[in-house]
Short mmCIF file of C-alpha atoms and ligand atoms in Angstrom, two decimals:
data_model
loop_
_atom_site.label_atom_id
_atom_site.label_comp_id
_atom_site.label_asym_id
_atom_site.label_seq_id
_atom_site.Cartn_x
_atom_site.Cartn_y
_atom_site.Cartn_z
CA MET M 49 121.13 105.33 53.82
CA ALA M 50 122.18 103.19 50.84
CA GLY M 51 120.26 99.95 50.89
CA LYS M 52 120.53 96.45 49.71
CA SER M 53 118.32 95.48 46.75
CA LEU M 54 116.10 92.45 47.00
CA LYS M 55 117.24 89.64 44.72
CA LEU M 56 114.84 86.73 44.43
CA TYR M 57 116.03 83.25 43.52
CA GLY M 58 113.68 80.55 42.29
CA LEU M 59 114.06 77.01 41.04
CA GLN M 60 115.93 78.17 37.92
CA HIS M 61 118.63 79.75 40.12
CA LEU M 62 119.42 76.74 42.31
CA ASP M 63 123.06 76.77 41.23
CA ILE M 64 123.53 79.86 43.36
CA LEU M 65 123.66 77.53 46.37
CA ARG M 66 127.09 76.39 45.17
CA ARG M 67 128.41 79.82 46.16
CA TYR M 68 127.53 79.02 49.74
CA ARG M 69 128.15 75.31 50.19
CA ASP M 70 129.49 72.25 48.52
CA ILE M 71 126.22 70.73 47.39
CA PRO M 72 126.01 67.46 45.42
CA ASP M 73 124.30 67.44 42.01
CA ARG M 74 121.88 64.86 43.38
CA ALA M 75 120.60 67.27 46.07
CA LEU M 76 120.00 70.01 43.48
CA HIS M 77 118.24 67.51 41.24
CA ASP M 78 115.97 66.44 44.13
CA MET M 79 115.10 70.06 44.81
CA ARG M 80 114.18 70.56 41.15
CA VAL M 81 111.89 67.52 41.33
CA VAL M 82 110.16 68.62 44.54
CA GLY M 83 109.97 72.14 43.14
CA GLN M 84 107.57 70.86 40.47
CA VAL M 85 104.86 70.81 43.14
CA LEU M 86 106.06 73.01 45.98
CA PRO M 87 107.00 76.66 45.59
CA PHE M 88 110.63 77.59 46.11
CA ARG M 89 112.06 81.04 46.64
CA VAL M 90 114.95 82.48 48.64
CA ASN M 91 116.62 85.87 48.49
CA ASN M 92 119.98 87.49 49.08
CA TYR M 93 119.18 88.39 52.73
CA VAL M 94 118.18 84.82 53.63
CA LEU M 95 121.30 83.48 51.93
CA ASP M 96 123.78 86.14 53.10
CA GLU M 97 122.59 87.02 56.58
CA LEU M 98 120.21 84.41 57.93
CA ILE M 99 121.43 80.92 57.07
CA ASP M 100 124.51 79.80 58.98
CA TRP M 101 126.53 78.07 56.27
CA ALA M 102 128.92 76.49 58.78
CA GLU M 103 126.25 73.82 59.37
CA PRO M 104 123.53 74.29 56.76
CA ASP M 105 121.88 70.93 57.37
CA GLU M 106 121.28 71.90 61.00
CA ASP M 107 120.24 75.43 60.20
CA PRO M 108 116.58 76.36 60.87
CA PHE M 109 116.39 78.75 57.92
CA TYR M 110 117.94 76.28 55.52
CA ARG M 111 115.37 73.76 56.66
CA LEU M 112 112.62 76.40 56.44
CA THR M 113 113.29 77.52 52.88
CA MET M 114 114.99 74.66 51.01
CA LEU M 115 113.25 71.69 49.44
CA ASP M 116 113.95 68.08 50.38
CA ARG M 117 112.97 64.89 48.55
CA HIS M 118 111.38 63.53 51.73
CA MET M 119 108.71 66.22 51.55
CA LEU M 120 107.05 63.95 48.99
CA ASP M 121 106.24 60.31 49.38
CA SER M 122 108.50 58.17 47.27
CA ALA M 123 105.79 57.19 44.73
CA ASP M 124 105.03 60.86 44.02
CA PHE M 125 108.71 61.71 43.82
CA ASP M 126 109.33 58.88 41.34
CA ALA M 127 106.31 59.86 39.22
CA LEU M 128 107.58 63.43 38.96
CA GLU M 129 111.09 62.30 38.17
CA ARG M 130 109.83 59.98 35.40
CA ALA M 131 107.67 62.72 33.92
CA MET M 132 110.57 65.18 33.97
CA ARG M 133 112.78 62.73 32.06
CA VAL M 134 110.35 63.01 29.16
CA GLY M 135 109.56 66.71 29.03
CA GLY M 136 112.00 68.53 31.33
CA SER M 137 109.19 69.54 33.67
CA ALA M 138 106.28 67.53 35.06
CA PRO M 139 102.94 67.88 33.22
CA VAL M 140 100.03 69.45 35.00
CA GLU M 141 98.05 66.21 35.39
CA VAL M 142 100.91 64.75 37.45
CA THR M 143 101.40 67.85 39.60
CA ALA M 144 97.65 68.48 40.04
CA ALA M 145 97.10 65.00 41.47
CA ILE M 146 99.79 65.60 44.09
CA HIS M 147 98.42 69.07 44.86
CA ARG M 148 94.98 67.58 45.51
CA ARG M 149 96.47 65.12 48.00
CA PHE M 150 98.16 68.07 49.72
CA ASN M 151 94.76 69.36 50.87
CA PRO M 152 95.11 72.83 49.34
CA HIS M 153 92.40 74.43 51.45
CA PRO M 154 92.54 73.20 55.03
CA GLY M 155 89.64 74.47 57.08
CA ARG M 156 87.66 74.34 53.82
CA GLN M 157 88.32 78.02 53.40
CA MET M 158 87.11 78.14 49.79
CA THR M 159 83.68 76.76 50.71
CA MET M 160 83.13 77.69 54.33
CA ASN M 161 84.33 81.23 54.69
CA MET M 162 83.83 82.86 51.30
CA PRO M 163 81.24 85.62 51.77
CA GLU M 164 78.65 86.83 49.28
CA LEU M 165 77.46 90.28 48.39
CA GLY M 166 74.45 90.86 46.18
CA GLY M 167 74.20 87.15 45.38
CA SER M 168 77.77 86.56 44.24
CA GLY M 169 80.97 85.64 46.06
CA VAL M 170 83.41 88.34 47.09
CA SER M 171 86.78 87.11 45.96
CA GLY M 172 89.81 87.47 48.19
CA LEU M 173 87.81 87.66 51.39
CA GLN M 174 87.22 85.26 54.25
CA HIS M 175 84.73 85.87 56.99
CA LYS M 176 85.00 83.07 59.52
CA TYR M 177 84.41 84.79 62.87
CA ALA M 178 81.79 87.53 63.14
CA GLU M 179 84.18 90.26 64.23
CA THR M 180 87.15 89.43 61.99
CA CYS M 181 87.47 89.54 58.25
CA LEU M 182 90.52 88.42 56.25
CA VAL M 183 91.47 90.25 53.05
CA PHE M 184 93.89 88.69 50.52
CA PRO M 185 95.14 91.65 48.41
CA ALA M 186 95.76 90.47 44.83
CA SER M 187 99.27 91.95 44.67
CA GLY M 188 100.25 90.63 48.08
CA GLN M 189 99.93 86.91 47.33
CA THR M 190 103.62 86.21 47.27
CA CYS M 191 106.46 86.42 49.80
CA ALA M 192 110.09 87.55 49.84
CA ALA M 193 111.05 83.88 50.38
CA TYR M 194 108.90 80.80 50.81
CA CYS M 195 108.64 78.57 53.87
CA SER M 196 108.49 75.07 52.45
CA PHE M 197 105.87 74.01 55.03
CA CYS M 198 103.60 76.91 54.07
CA PHE M 199 99.88 76.31 54.45
CA ARG M 200 99.27 79.06 51.90
CA TRP M 201 101.21 77.28 49.15
CA PRO M 202 98.25 77.35 46.69
CA GLN M 203 98.69 81.14 46.59
CA PHE M 204 102.09 80.74 44.94
CA ILE M 205 101.81 77.98 42.36
CA GLY M 206 100.00 79.93 39.66
CA ASN M 207 96.76 77.91 39.77
CA ARG M 208 93.95 80.48 39.71
CA ASP M 209 91.37 77.96 40.89
CA LEU M 210 93.25 77.34 44.12
CA ARG M 211 94.26 80.92 44.78
CA MET M 212 92.42 83.48 46.91
CA ALA M 213 92.82 87.12 45.93
CA THR M 214 90.76 90.27 45.71
CA ASP M 215 89.58 91.41 42.30
CA GLU M 216 90.30 94.84 40.90
CA SER M 217 86.90 96.25 41.86
CA GLN M 218 87.73 95.97 45.56
CA ARG M 219 84.25 94.68 46.40
CA PHE M 220 85.65 93.66 49.75
CA VAL M 221 85.26 97.27 50.90
CA ALA M 222 81.53 97.22 50.04
CA TYR M 223 81.16 93.96 51.95
CA ILE M 224 82.87 95.28 55.08
CA LYS M 225 80.85 98.50 54.87
CA VAL M 226 77.55 96.65 55.33
CA HIS M 227 78.85 94.22 57.93
CA LYS M 228 78.83 96.38 61.01
CA GLU M 229 79.84 93.42 63.18
CA ILE M 230 83.33 93.45 61.64
CA SER M 231 85.69 95.27 63.99
CA ASP M 232 88.96 93.67 62.83
CA VAL M 233 90.28 93.50 59.29
CA LEU M 234 93.36 91.37 58.67
CA LEU M 235 95.34 91.93 55.48
CA THR M 236 97.06 88.65 54.75
CA GLY M 237 98.71 86.67 51.98
CA GLY M 238 101.27 85.66 50.96
CA ASP M 239 102.70 88.80 52.43
CA PRO M 240 100.82 92.09 52.00
CA LEU M 241 103.96 94.05 52.81
CA ILE M 242 105.59 92.80 49.62
CA MET M 243 103.31 95.32 47.89
CA ARG M 244 104.61 98.76 47.08
CA ALA M 245 103.49 101.32 49.65
CA SER M 246 101.39 103.01 46.94
CA VAL M 247 99.46 99.77 46.32
CA LEU M 248 99.06 98.96 50.02
CA ARG M 249 97.60 102.45 50.42
CA ARG M 250 94.74 101.48 48.06
CA TYR M 251 93.78 98.75 50.54
CA LEU M 252 94.29 100.65 53.76
CA LEU M 253 92.84 104.09 53.04
CA PRO M 254 89.26 102.91 52.30
CA LEU M 255 89.27 101.19 55.69
CA LEU M 256 89.90 104.50 57.43
CA GLY M 257 86.77 106.20 56.04
CA ALA M 258 83.92 107.41 58.26
CA ASP M 259 81.60 104.81 56.67
CA LEU M 260 83.85 102.08 58.08
CA ALA M 261 84.08 103.50 61.58
CA HIS M 262 83.08 100.07 62.92
CA VAL M 263 86.50 98.78 61.80
CA THR M 264 88.55 99.65 64.86
CA THR M 265 91.52 97.32 64.36
CA ILE M 266 93.61 96.70 61.29
CA ARG M 267 96.03 93.82 61.34
CA ILE M 268 98.69 93.12 58.75
CA GLY M 269 100.23 89.64 58.65
CA THR M 270 103.83 89.59 57.45
CA LYS M 271 107.14 87.74 57.47
CA MET M 272 109.06 90.64 55.95
CA LEU M 273 110.91 91.21 59.22
CA GLY M 274 112.38 87.71 58.95
CA PHE M 275 112.80 87.47 55.19
CA TRP M 276 113.52 91.07 54.11
CA PRO M 277 113.84 93.57 56.99
CA TYR M 278 115.15 96.21 54.59
CA ARG M 279 111.50 96.60 53.57
CA PHE M 280 111.15 98.87 56.61
CA THR M 281 114.49 100.67 56.48
CA THR M 282 116.23 101.18 53.15
CA ASP M 283 113.89 100.02 50.36
CA ASP M 284 113.20 102.92 48.03
CA ASP M 285 109.64 103.26 49.37
CA ALA M 286 110.38 102.25 52.99
CA ASP M 287 109.74 105.84 54.16
CA ASP M 288 106.38 105.86 52.33
CA LEU M 289 105.45 102.57 53.98
CA ILE M 290 106.33 103.88 57.44
CA ALA M 291 104.38 107.11 56.75
CA LEU M 292 101.37 105.05 55.66
CA LEU M 293 101.45 102.97 58.85
CA GLU M 294 101.66 106.20 60.86
CA GLU M 295 98.62 107.50 59.00
CA VAL M 296 96.63 104.41 60.02
CA VAL M 297 97.62 104.91 63.66
CA ARG M 298 96.76 108.63 63.49
CA SER M 299 93.28 107.72 62.23
CA GLY M 300 92.63 106.27 65.69
CA ARG M 301 92.59 102.64 64.51
CA HIS M 302 94.56 100.05 66.41
CA LEU M 303 97.23 98.86 64.00
CA ALA M 304 98.69 95.42 64.76
CA ILE M 305 101.58 94.09 62.72
CA MET M 306 101.33 90.32 63.04
CA LEU M 307 104.90 89.15 62.61
CA HIS M 308 105.55 85.58 61.59
CA ILE M 309 108.76 84.81 63.50
CA SER M 310 109.98 81.22 63.43
CA HIS M 311 113.21 81.51 65.38
CA PRO M 312 114.98 84.04 67.65
CA ARG M 313 117.81 84.45 65.15
CA GLU M 314 115.37 86.29 62.89
CA LEU M 315 115.45 89.14 65.42
CA GLU M 316 119.21 89.24 65.89
CA THR M 317 120.54 90.72 62.67
CA ALA M 318 121.35 94.43 62.61
CA ALA M 319 118.81 94.90 59.80
CA ALA M 320 116.02 93.20 61.77
CA ARG M 321 116.75 95.20 64.92
CA ARG M 322 116.57 98.47 63.00
CA ALA M 323 113.37 97.34 61.29
CA VAL M 324 111.69 96.57 64.64
CA GLN M 325 112.59 100.04 65.92
CA ARG M 326 111.17 101.68 62.83
CA LEU M 327 107.96 99.70 63.04
CA LEU M 328 107.56 100.55 66.72
CA SER M 329 108.08 104.24 65.93
CA THR M 330 104.85 104.22 63.89
CA GLY M 331 102.76 103.53 67.00
CA ALA M 332 101.72 100.10 65.71
CA VAL M 333 101.67 97.17 68.12
CA LEU M 334 103.90 94.29 67.03
CA ARG M 335 102.70 90.79 67.84
CA SER M 336 104.37 87.53 66.91
CA GLN M 337 103.03 84.16 65.84
CA SER M 338 104.44 81.04 64.25
CA PRO M 339 103.87 77.33 63.99
CA VAL M 340 106.07 74.83 65.76
CA VAL M 341 107.91 73.07 62.94
CA ARG M 342 110.08 69.95 63.14
CA GLY M 343 113.74 70.75 62.50
CA VAL M 344 113.10 74.52 62.66
CA ASN M 345 111.92 75.35 66.18
CA ASP M 346 110.76 72.11 67.87
CA ASP M 347 112.70 72.78 71.05
CA ALA M 348 111.45 74.52 74.23
CA ARG M 349 114.70 76.49 74.56
CA ILE M 350 114.14 78.09 71.17
CA TRP M 351 110.69 79.30 72.19
CA GLN M 352 111.93 80.50 75.56
CA GLU M 353 114.62 82.54 73.80
CA LEU M 354 112.17 83.71 71.12
CA TRP M 355 109.53 84.96 73.56
CA SER M 356 112.10 86.59 75.88
CA ARG M 357 113.84 88.33 73.00
CA GLU M 358 110.54 89.51 71.57
CA VAL M 359 109.59 91.17 74.84
CA ARG M 360 113.03 92.81 75.06
CA GLN M 361 112.62 94.23 71.56
CA GLY M 362 109.06 95.44 72.09
CA ILE M 363 107.11 92.62 70.41
CA VAL M 364 104.15 90.95 72.13
CA PRO M 365 104.25 87.11 71.95
CA TYR M 366 100.86 86.00 70.64
CA TYR M 367 100.43 82.46 69.22
CA MET M 368 102.34 79.22 68.92
CA PHE M 369 100.46 77.29 66.25
CA VAL M 370 100.34 73.62 65.33
CA LEU M 371 101.21 73.07 61.67
CA ARG M 372 98.07 72.99 59.56
CA ASP M 373 96.87 69.87 57.79
CA THR M 374 98.15 70.78 54.35
CA GLY M 375 101.23 70.60 52.12
CA PRO M 376 104.28 68.49 53.02
CA ARG M 377 102.98 68.15 56.54
CA ALA M 378 104.44 64.71 57.33
CA PHE M 379 107.94 66.12 56.89
CA PHE M 380 107.47 68.98 59.33
CA GLU M 381 104.75 67.97 61.75
CA VAL M 382 105.14 67.77 65.50
CA PRO M 383 102.66 65.61 67.47
CA LEU M 384 100.26 67.53 69.70
CA ALA M 385 101.69 65.93 72.85
CA ARG M 386 105.20 67.04 71.88
CA ALA M 387 104.01 70.53 70.90
CA LEU M 388 102.43 70.85 74.35
CA GLU M 389 105.69 69.78 76.01
CA ILE M 390 107.60 72.38 73.99
CA TYR M 391 105.09 75.10 74.85
CA ARG M 392 105.14 74.28 78.56
CA GLY M 393 108.92 73.93 78.58
CA GLY M 394 109.28 77.39 77.05
CA ILE M 395 106.51 79.30 78.78
CA ARG M 396 107.38 78.24 82.31
CA GLN M 397 110.85 79.77 81.97
CA VAL M 398 109.89 83.23 80.75
CA SER M 399 108.73 86.28 82.67
CA GLY M 400 105.05 87.08 83.02
CA LEU M 401 105.24 89.61 80.19
CA ALA M 402 106.20 86.88 77.72
CA ARG M 403 103.39 84.59 78.88
CA SER M 404 101.02 86.37 76.54
CA ALA M 405 101.95 83.60 74.05
CA ARG M 406 99.08 81.13 73.69
CA GLY M 407 99.60 77.63 72.42
CA PRO M 408 99.78 75.13 71.04
CA ILE M 409 96.82 76.18 68.88
CA MET M 410 95.17 74.37 65.96
CA SER M 411 93.36 76.65 63.54
CA THR M 412 90.50 74.34 62.50
CA ASP M 413 87.21 74.51 60.57
CA MET M 414 85.40 75.31 63.78
CA GLY M 415 87.85 77.70 65.37
CA LYS M 416 91.15 77.94 67.17
CA VAL M 417 91.58 74.99 69.51
CA ALA M 418 94.16 75.17 72.30
CA VAL M 419 95.75 72.04 73.70
CA ASP M 420 95.63 73.12 77.36
CA GLY M 421 97.10 70.05 79.01
CA VAL M 422 97.01 66.34 79.70
CA ALA M 423 95.02 65.03 82.66
CA ASP M 424 93.59 61.88 84.14
CA VAL M 425 89.83 62.17 83.60
CA GLY M 426 87.86 59.40 85.29
CA GLY M 427 90.83 57.05 84.97
CA THR M 428 91.55 57.83 81.27
CA ARG M 429 94.55 59.83 80.20
CA SER M 430 93.14 62.70 78.17
CA PHE M 431 93.96 65.88 76.33
CA VAL M 432 92.28 68.92 77.85
CA LEU M 433 91.24 71.21 75.02
CA SER M 434 89.35 74.47 74.61
CA TYR M 435 88.37 76.90 71.89
CA VAL M 436 90.20 80.23 72.03
CA GLN M 437 88.07 81.43 69.11
CA ALA M 438 85.02 79.60 67.71
CA ARG M 439 82.36 79.86 65.04
CA VAL M 440 79.94 78.97 67.85
CA SER M 441 80.93 81.71 70.28
CA ASP M 442 79.42 79.85 73.25
CA TRP M 443 82.14 77.21 72.90
CA VAL M 444 84.94 79.61 73.79
CA LYS M 445 86.80 78.55 76.96
CA ARG M 446 84.57 75.52 77.59
CA PRO M 447 86.97 72.67 78.38
CA PHE M 448 86.47 69.43 76.48
CA PHE M 449 88.40 66.19 76.34
CA ALA M 450 89.91 63.74 73.88
CA ARG M 451 91.69 60.48 74.56
CA PHE M 452 95.42 61.03 74.89
CA ASP M 453 97.30 59.88 71.82
CA ASP M 454 100.98 60.68 71.60
CA SER M 455 101.04 60.27 67.82
CA ALA M 456 98.06 62.54 66.99
CA THR M 457 99.14 65.62 65.06
CA TRP M 458 95.79 67.28 64.35
CA ILE M 459 92.24 67.44 65.64
CA ASP M 460 91.04 64.84 63.12
CA GLY M 461 93.30 62.27 64.80
CA LEU M 462 91.62 62.72 68.19
CA GLN M 463 88.85 60.58 69.71
CA PRO M 464 86.33 62.32 71.98
CA LEU M 465 86.50 61.09 75.56
CA SER M 466 82.72 61.02 75.98
CA SER M 467 79.61 61.74 73.94
CA SER M 468 79.45 65.29 75.29
CA ASP M 469 82.89 65.98 73.78
CA ARG M 470 81.87 64.75 70.34
CA MET M 471 80.36 67.98 69.01
CA PHE M 472 83.54 69.94 69.72
CA LEU M 473 85.53 67.59 67.50
CA ALA M 474 83.04 67.09 64.65
CA ARG M 475 83.41 68.83 61.30
CA PRO M 476 80.54 71.16 60.35
CA GLU M 477 78.68 71.27 57.05
CA PRO M 478 79.97 73.96 54.68
CA VAL M 479 78.14 77.26 54.97
CA VAL M 480 78.65 80.43 53.00
CA ALA M 481 78.35 83.80 54.68
CA ARG M 482 75.53 85.52 52.81
CA ILE M 483 74.25 89.06 52.46
CA HIS M 484 71.99 90.49 49.74
CA HIS M 485 71.99 94.18 48.88
S1 LIG R 578 105.83 83.80 54.95
FE1 LIG R 578 103.82 82.93 55.46
S2 LIG R 578 102.66 82.94 53.55
FE2 LIG R 578 104.84 83.27 53.02
S3 LIG R 578 105.65 81.24 52.61
FE3 LIG R 578 106.02 81.60 54.78
S4 LIG R 578 104.23 80.76 55.86
FE4 LIG R 578 103.71 80.99 53.70
#
């Protein structure tokens, strides 16, 4: 079948938007300014098939991918604009200061989860929970379009100090080999499925060897279904990719494709529907996860439709996340109390099969914290919280409490209800996973 070719558009191609809408010069200028610090990329599928140009300002995908001056505070915006007047683009000292304020590594992932092998760090690897290891393939640290809220934005801005990626020697394989407690390996990014099938093979095949028999599950995190579904159908190496996924399944490993799906419309296009069928034909299990994002999907009806549609198309609803504490968070964030309302509003209207979705979940330094509800505890209105996944495994599913606060948007804005709740909310000292061989 003849396919569409992926065309990527960055900041230098902003004028292309004029083909789709009447956009004032001022709006394009603002995007250029914000684009000095936040990555921008769209493609021909997002523009032609996903965004509804009848009402772009109300469109979730327009909001998801385009830049807006309110993503920056006005002092930062003005500083960038002034600097651009002089040199055309903002100098690195101006952009670096803003990047630092954007908290490039929430969860202190550069210091807390970076493992060591033989006395030196293994780049492109994170080992936070005993059984799960994250691999950031060097060639997969980009995406077919960028979500402007992305918590992985340091991967895209070309700053090597902020970026996580494997080195050429693939030491991550040696690390996993000696860590027999690792049962799950997650390839993540960016988007690992942006890699050619031949490159992805170099990451997947070593994991299938007899010396890594303890790795029983391979997960691949991707938004290709939403941003470029032709990756699985008509790209020139789509058949090779599908064959590779089949090979993983044939090896006896559980293969989970972790789909980032922000909105049900991502599943509605003909290209996306075909892509889901092809992925399912490999024997992989498709699971979905996404943060709740203001202006994109902060409505219970959207999640109800999303989860129901996922089940109909063969995808298992998995996580609704709270936006992480990084990047232009103030622009997109949804308070925890509101996120809980949205989750409850959606989940109570779907069938039992769609209630596999857990949420709202904060992925924090200490683990994944679920906001389970709001209750009166000893006369004080409180959030009921629990760890779904924790560095301290004994904390999992132990309820704890924080004072209700309808403006809190992250765990660091919560006050423990009593002294026994304090430890669950405290930040740990950085530790580095260590092994010497
Ligand atoms: S697809 Fe994922 S990694 Fe890529 S920009 Fe969006 S949130 Fe970030």
